[in-house]
Amino acid sequence: MPTDINLWPLLGVAVIIAGFVLRFNPMLVVIVTAIVTAFAAHFPVEKILATIGTGFIKTRNLPLIILLPLAVIGLLERHGLRQHAQRWISGIRSATSGRLLMAYLGARQLTAAVGLTSLGGHPQMVRPLLAPMAEGAAEARFGALPDKVRYKLRALAAATDNVGLFFGEDIFVAFGAVVLMTTFLREAGIEVEPIHVAMWGIPTAVCAFCIHAWRLRRLDAWLAREMAGSAPTSPTTPVATAGKGA
Amino acid sequence: MTLTITHLYDLVGLILAITAVMTLMDRQHSRRYSSAFFWGLYSLVFLVGDQLPPVWVGTGVVVMALIAAFGGVGVGHHVVRSAAEYTASATRLGNRLFIPALAIPVVTMVGTLSAKVLVVGGTPLLDPKNATLVSLGIGCLVALALACKLTHETPVQGIRESRRLTDALGWALVLPQMLGMLGLVFSDAGVGKAVSHVTTSYVNMDVRFFAVLVYVVGMALFTIIMGNGFAAFPVMTGGVGVPILIGVYHGDPAVMASIGMLSGYCGTLLTPMAANYNIVPAALLDLPDKNAVIRAQVPTALCLLTCNVFLLYFLMFR
């Protein structure tokens, strides 16, 4: 075992965990963690700021996927996209929130597995279409939803996009993660074929679909129970409700 | 001319600069000056960030974080329409509303897939290294044109709507990049080496099942800390995977790598550090609980992690 390893940077890990657990403002937690970690690694002040600056410039691509679609999505929302998505889904008799999300999960996994990762996403798919449709399908069945139910449907719509993407994309041979894994193993003197790495992603992908789809199936039963209890006592939430039947 | 990611940075910088100016002119804004300063600084990162000395950028980032942390980024005044107006235009436009919305993913996909073919005189039209993001940019511009034509609105109204949503997201919009930066600081400071040192020195791996458990759960835990499976993979695979699972127990490396990485993704579902997947969607969907998406994912992630332990154990040593 080498003994010259500096264990002090682990202080940064402690800071970030404590910060999130104690629910400080995440921006404050992150900046304090960055400074503490760099300080623990014996960086001088100027180098700390330069490391933060360089890191921030290197990661400029991260917010693009959120920022770029906002103008279009906002404009369409102003003209009733969400209301129309809700009404459109409520015209389909067999549509339930659970079944809709399950179908989306399957489609998201399959398209990600053939490399079409950009067919979904939170700003361009979940906010304007998937979440309103999940709410619309539930409203068509049970009437106006209390906020608790509405928020749970939205959170599950976002979760379904994540699960579908994560456990689909690794099956695609040309995906960055597969390249990263084979490159890392090659440097360690182990040769593996990218296609084998991609193939062994399939068992976990199947498990991911079964587990999450099973949870989505139970969602419909949960909705029925929840709405049976609360429907007569709290008749309406005045949030823009879509008309029933198209 | 090749369309590169730099053009997107210019575009986003411009949108943010206009957002900052609109904020400054919004007299009904409660935190008018500090919010405008925040978005103005952020627009500079995109417009001229790579030409500035890193120390300046770093100082700017610290200032932005402090403005956000002490409540300096507020929500401006936005004219909202009534529920009746929404319903009326939804009825009028009907299914045509879906066309611009679906144009974004469709154009992105077509652009990504055809980037290799779009070459004029030896120069690629789309930057091959960032084909998806550049295509997304084109998709958004095409969709904006379609949306303006459909709704008879101007692109300026599009920017106003963009500002409305940017305000709704607030500093959460910057968080993914802050956390990406933190990941790089962690790696420069040697956090990965320290974690792998601690894991390998203090955990007993004499039992094969236990070694598998350490690798799978370690990948998830380290991803929770770093917010990114890509950062956890070299650490856990270099520390535990290659020396123990392959070196000592002679497992199949392809199975180890694949299931190991997917165990990391289970960690991604559980952590606020993966802001783009967990915190930003909560803000985008107007959820009062910022951790609501993580809460919705906990059962799936934990069940799947358990599956991965057994999948790795049985498939790796066939």
PDB file of N, CA and C in Angstrom, chain A residues 117-169:
ATOM      1  N   THR A 117     -31.102   8.526 -28.010  1.00  0.00           N
ATOM      2  CA  THR A 117     -31.296   9.021 -26.646  1.00  0.00           C
ATOM      3  C   THR A 117     -32.015  10.362 -26.617  1.00  0.00           C
ATOM      4  N   SER A 118     -31.986  11.094 -27.736  1.00  0.00           N
ATOM      5  CA  SER A 118     -32.567  12.439 -27.704  1.00  0.00           C
ATOM      6  C   SER A 118     -34.070  12.441 -28.006  1.00  0.00           C
ATOM      7  N   LEU A 119     -34.688  11.254 -28.099  1.00  0.00           N
ATOM      8  CA  LEU A 119     -36.138  11.234 -28.338  1.00  0.00           C
ATOM      9  C   LEU A 119     -36.948  11.541 -27.082  1.00  0.00           C
ATOM     10  N   GLY A 120     -36.279  11.645 -25.928  1.00  0.00           N
ATOM     11  CA  GLY A 120     -37.014  11.995 -24.706  1.00  0.00           C
ATOM     12  C   GLY A 120     -36.344  13.177 -24.045  1.00  0.00           C
ATOM     13  N   GLY A 121     -36.505  13.286 -22.738  1.00  0.00           N
ATOM     14  CA  GLY A 121     -35.852  14.373 -22.010  1.00  0.00           C
ATOM     15  C   GLY A 121     -36.869  15.197 -21.247  1.00  0.00           C
ATOM     16  N   HIS A 122     -36.396  15.818 -20.142  1.00  0.00           N
ATOM     17  CA  HIS A 122     -37.333  16.530 -19.276  1.00  0.00           C
ATOM     18  C   HIS A 122     -37.877  17.819 -19.877  1.00  0.00           C
ATOM     19  N   PRO A 123     -37.020  18.718 -20.427  1.00  0.00           N
ATOM     20  CA  PRO A 123     -37.615  19.963 -20.931  1.00  0.00           C
ATOM     21  C   PRO A 123     -38.476  19.757 -22.163  1.00  0.00           C
ATOM     22  N   GLN A 124     -38.073  18.880 -23.067  1.00  0.00           N
ATOM     23  CA  GLN A 124     -38.795  18.800 -24.341  1.00  0.00           C
ATOM     24  C   GLN A 124     -39.857  17.705 -24.386  1.00  0.00           C
ATOM     25  N   MET A 125     -39.889  16.791 -23.438  1.00  0.00           N
ATOM     26  CA  MET A 125     -40.882  15.718 -23.494  1.00  0.00           C
ATOM     27  C   MET A 125     -41.702  15.626 -22.205  1.00  0.00           C
ATOM     28  N   VAL A 126     -41.033  15.598 -21.042  1.00  0.00           N
ATOM     29  CA  VAL A 126     -41.753  15.334 -19.795  1.00  0.00           C
ATOM     30  C   VAL A 126     -42.633  16.518 -19.404  1.00  0.00           C
ATOM     31  N   ARG A 127     -42.053  17.738 -19.374  1.00  0.00           N
ATOM     32  CA  ARG A 127     -42.880  18.891 -18.954  1.00  0.00           C
ATOM     33  C   ARG A 127     -44.028  19.183 -19.915  1.00  0.00           C
ATOM     34  N   PRO A 128     -43.771  19.301 -21.237  1.00  0.00           N
ATOM     35  CA  PRO A 128     -44.908  19.690 -22.091  1.00  0.00           C
ATOM     36  C   PRO A 128     -45.868  18.547 -22.429  1.00  0.00           C
ATOM     37  N   LEU A 129     -45.416  17.292 -22.446  1.00  0.00           N
ATOM     38  CA  LEU A 129     -46.277  16.223 -22.949  1.00  0.00           C
ATOM     39  C   LEU A 129     -46.550  15.108 -21.933  1.00  0.00           C
ATOM     40  N   LEU A 130     -45.472  14.455 -21.449  1.00  0.00           N
ATOM     41  CA  LEU A 130     -45.698  13.238 -20.660  1.00  0.00           C
ATOM     42  C   LEU A 130     -46.429  13.510 -19.342  1.00  0.00           C
ATOM     43  N   ALA A 131     -45.928  14.499 -18.564  1.00  0.00           N
ATOM     44  CA  ALA A 131     -46.552  14.780 -17.274  1.00  0.00           C
ATOM     45  C   ALA A 131     -48.011  15.249 -17.433  1.00  0.00           C
ATOM     46  N   PRO A 132     -48.308  16.208 -18.364  1.00  0.00           N
ATOM     47  CA  PRO A 132     -49.721  16.583 -18.540  1.00  0.00           C
ATOM     48  C   PRO A 132     -50.590  15.403 -18.975  1.00  0.00           C
ATOM     49  N   MET A 133     -50.034  14.506 -19.805  1.00  0.00           N
ATOM     50  CA  MET A 133     -50.830  13.360 -20.239  1.00  0.00           C
ATOM     51  C   MET A 133     -51.110  12.420 -19.071  1.00  0.00           C
ATOM     52  N   ALA A 134     -50.090  12.189 -18.209  1.00  0.00           N
ATOM     53  CA  ALA A 134     -50.295  11.322 -17.045  1.00  0.00           C
ATOM     54  C   ALA A 134     -51.393  11.921 -16.154  1.00  0.00           C
ATOM     55  N   GLU A 135     -51.364  13.262 -15.982  1.00  0.00           N
ATOM     56  CA  GLU A 135     -52.402  13.921 -15.182  1.00  0.00           C
ATOM     57  C   GLU A 135     -53.753  13.842 -15.884  1.00  0.00           C
ATOM     58  N   GLY A 136     -53.738  14.051 -17.209  1.00  0.00           N
ATOM     59  CA  GLY A 136     -54.989  14.026 -17.962  1.00  0.00           C
ATOM     60  C   GLY A 136     -55.670  12.671 -17.905  1.00  0.00           C
ATOM     61  N   ALA A 137     -54.871  11.595 -18.004  1.00  0.00           N
ATOM     62  CA  ALA A 137     -55.439  10.253 -17.956  1.00  0.00           C
ATOM     63  C   ALA A 137     -56.092   9.997 -16.605  1.00  0.00           C
ATOM     64  N   ALA A 138     -55.444  10.479 -15.523  1.00  0.00           N
ATOM     65  CA  ALA A 138     -56.018  10.283 -14.190  1.00  0.00           C
ATOM     66  C   ALA A 138     -57.271  11.128 -14.012  1.00  0.00           C
ATOM     67  N   GLU A 139     -57.251  12.376 -14.535  1.00  0.00           N
ATOM     68  CA  GLU A 139     -58.415  13.260 -14.398  1.00  0.00           C
ATOM     69  C   GLU A 139     -59.630  12.711 -15.140  1.00  0.00           C
ATOM     70  N   ALA A 140     -59.371  12.111 -16.310  1.00  0.00           N
ATOM     71  CA  ALA A 140     -60.477  11.563 -17.095  1.00  0.00           C
ATOM     72  C   ALA A 140     -61.212  10.491 -16.303  1.00  0.00           C
ATOM     73  N   ARG A 141     -60.462   9.764 -15.446  1.00  0.00           N
ATOM     74  CA  ARG A 141     -61.071   8.700 -14.671  1.00  0.00           C
ATOM     75  C   ARG A 141     -61.675   9.171 -13.363  1.00  0.00           C
ATOM     76  N   PHE A 142     -60.918  10.047 -12.671  1.00  0.00           N
ATOM     77  CA  PHE A 142     -61.288  10.333 -11.281  1.00  0.00           C
ATOM     78  C   PHE A 142     -61.716  11.770 -11.041  1.00  0.00           C
ATOM     79  N   GLY A 143     -61.701  12.632 -12.078  1.00  0.00           N
ATOM     80  CA  GLY A 143     -62.025  14.040 -11.845  1.00  0.00           C
ATOM     81  C   GLY A 143     -60.817  14.792 -11.343  1.00  0.00           C
ATOM     82  N   ALA A 144     -61.055  16.008 -10.834  1.00  0.00           N
ATOM     83  CA  ALA A 144     -59.953  16.878 -10.432  1.00  0.00           C
ATOM     84  C   ALA A 144     -59.068  16.210  -9.391  1.00  0.00           C
ATOM     85  N   LEU A 145     -57.749  16.370  -9.538  1.00  0.00           N
ATOM     86  CA  LEU A 145     -56.796  15.699  -8.663  1.00  0.00           C
ATOM     87  C   LEU A 145     -56.333  16.631  -7.561  1.00  0.00           C
ATOM     88  N   PRO A 146     -56.204  16.102  -6.320  1.00  0.00           N
ATOM     89  CA  PRO A 146     -55.560  16.917  -5.272  1.00  0.00           C
ATOM     90  C   PRO A 146     -54.074  17.065  -5.588  1.00  0.00           C
ATOM     91  N   ASP A 147     -53.453  18.128  -5.032  1.00  0.00           N
ATOM     92  CA  ASP A 147     -52.058  18.416  -5.365  1.00  0.00           C
ATOM     93  C   ASP A 147     -51.122  17.245  -5.090  1.00  0.00           C
ATOM     94  N   LYS A 148     -51.374  16.533  -3.982  1.00  0.00           N
ATOM     95  CA  LYS A 148     -50.498  15.418  -3.603  1.00  0.00           C
ATOM     96  C   LYS A 148     -50.411  14.402  -4.742  1.00  0.00           C
ATOM     97  N   VAL A 149     -51.573  14.063  -5.319  1.00  0.00           N
ATOM     98  CA  VAL A 149     -51.628  13.090  -6.405  1.00  0.00           C
ATOM     99  C   VAL A 149     -50.981  13.646  -7.657  1.00  0.00           C
ATOM    100  N   ARG A 150     -51.300  14.911  -7.954  1.00  0.00           N
ATOM    101  CA  ARG A 150     -50.742  15.583  -9.122  1.00  0.00           C
ATOM    102  C   ARG A 150     -49.210  15.570  -9.073  1.00  0.00           C
ATOM    103  N   TYR A 151     -48.637  15.921  -7.892  1.00  0.00           N
ATOM    104  CA  TYR A 151     -47.177  15.977  -7.762  1.00  0.00           C
ATOM    105  C   TYR A 151     -46.567  14.591  -7.890  1.00  0.00           C
ATOM    106  N   LYS A 152     -47.262  13.592  -7.339  1.00  0.00           N
ATOM    107  CA  LYS A 152     -46.713  12.233  -7.421  1.00  0.00           C
ATOM    108  C   LYS A 152     -46.662  11.766  -8.882  1.00  0.00           C
ATOM    109  N   LEU A 153     -47.714  12.078  -9.655  1.00  0.00           N
ATOM    110  CA  LEU A 153     -47.728  11.701 -11.068  1.00  0.00           C
ATOM    111  C   LEU A 153     -46.587  12.387 -11.825  1.00  0.00           C
ATOM    112  N   ARG A 154     -46.393  13.675 -11.536  1.00  0.00           N
ATOM    113  CA  ARG A 154     -45.322  14.407 -12.222  1.00  0.00           C
ATOM    114  C   ARG A 154     -43.959  13.812 -11.894  1.00  0.00           C
ATOM    115  N   ALA A 155     -43.718  13.544 -10.589  1.00  0.00           N
ATOM    116  CA  ALA A 155     -42.419  13.003 -10.178  1.00  0.00           C
ATOM    117  C   ALA A 155     -42.187  11.644 -10.837  1.00  0.00           C
ATOM    118  N   LEU A 156     -43.241  10.829 -10.910  1.00  0.00           N
ATOM    119  CA  LEU A 156     -43.090   9.512 -11.537  1.00  0.00           C
ATOM    120  C   LEU A 156     -42.845   9.634 -13.037  1.00  0.00           C
ATOM    121  N   ALA A 157     -43.430  10.642 -13.676  1.00  0.00           N
ATOM    122  CA  ALA A 157     -43.176  10.844 -15.105  1.00  0.00           C
ATOM    123  C   ALA A 157     -41.702  11.158 -15.328  1.00  0.00           C
ATOM    124  N   ALA A 158     -41.144  12.051 -14.471  1.00  0.00           N
ATOM    125  CA  ALA A 158     -39.721  12.378 -14.590  1.00  0.00           C
ATOM    126  C   ALA A 158     -38.867  11.151 -14.303  1.00  0.00           C
ATOM    127  N   ALA A 159     -39.242  10.384 -13.270  1.00  0.00           N
ATOM    128  CA  ALA A 159     -38.483   9.185 -12.901  1.00  0.00           C
ATOM    129  C   ALA A 159     -38.499   8.165 -14.035  1.00  0.00           C
ATOM    130  N   THR A 160     -39.640   8.030 -14.702  1.00  0.00           N
ATOM    131  CA  THR A 160     -39.765   7.049 -15.781  1.00  0.00           C
ATOM    132  C   THR A 160     -38.855   7.405 -16.951  1.00  0.00           C
ATOM    133  N   ASP A 161     -38.747   8.687 -17.253  1.00  0.00           N
ATOM    134  CA  ASP A 161     -37.823   9.110 -18.307  1.00  0.00           C
ATOM    135  C   ASP A 161     -36.393   8.735 -17.932  1.00  0.00           C
ATOM    136  N   ASN A 162     -36.010   9.004 -16.670  1.00  0.00           N
ATOM    137  CA  ASN A 162     -34.647   8.677 -16.223  1.00  0.00           C
ATOM    138  C   ASN A 162     -34.360   7.187 -16.314  1.00  0.00           C
ATOM    139  N   VAL A 163     -35.260   6.370 -15.750  1.00  0.00           N
ATOM    140  CA  VAL A 163     -35.031   4.920 -15.721  1.00  0.00           C
ATOM    141  C   VAL A 163     -34.932   4.385 -17.148  1.00  0.00           C
ATOM    142  N   GLY A 164     -35.840   4.817 -18.020  1.00  0.00           N
ATOM    143  CA  GLY A 164     -35.819   4.350 -19.406  1.00  0.00           C
ATOM    144  C   GLY A 164     -34.526   4.717 -20.106  1.00  0.00           C
ATOM    145  N   LEU A 165     -34.074   5.961 -19.891  1.00  0.00           N
ATOM    146  CA  LEU A 165     -32.837   6.409 -20.540  1.00  0.00           C
ATOM    147  C   LEU A 165     -31.624   5.646 -20.015  1.00  0.00           C
ATOM    148  N   PHE A 166     -31.467   5.617 -18.676  1.00  0.00           N
ATOM    149  CA  PHE A 166     -30.259   5.030 -18.078  1.00  0.00           C
ATOM    150  C   PHE A 166     -30.104   3.566 -18.465  1.00  0.00           C
ATOM    151  N   PHE A 167     -31.215   2.807 -18.386  1.00  0.00           N
ATOM    152  CA  PHE A 167     -31.085   1.367 -18.571  1.00  0.00           C
ATOM    153  C   PHE A 167     -31.431   0.946 -19.986  1.00  0.00           C
ATOM    154  N   GLY A 168     -31.383   1.917 -20.901  1.00  0.00           N
ATOM    155  CA  GLY A 168     -31.467   1.599 -22.316  1.00  0.00           C
ATOM    156  C   GLY A 168     -30.168   1.938 -23.021  1.00  0.00           C
ATOM    157  N   GLU A 169     -29.610   3.116 -22.670  1.00  0.00           N
ATOM    158  CA  GLU A 169     -28.483   3.644 -23.452  1.00  0.00           C
ATOM    159  C   GLU A 169     -27.234   2.775 -23.387  1.00  0.00           C
TER     160      GLU A 169
END
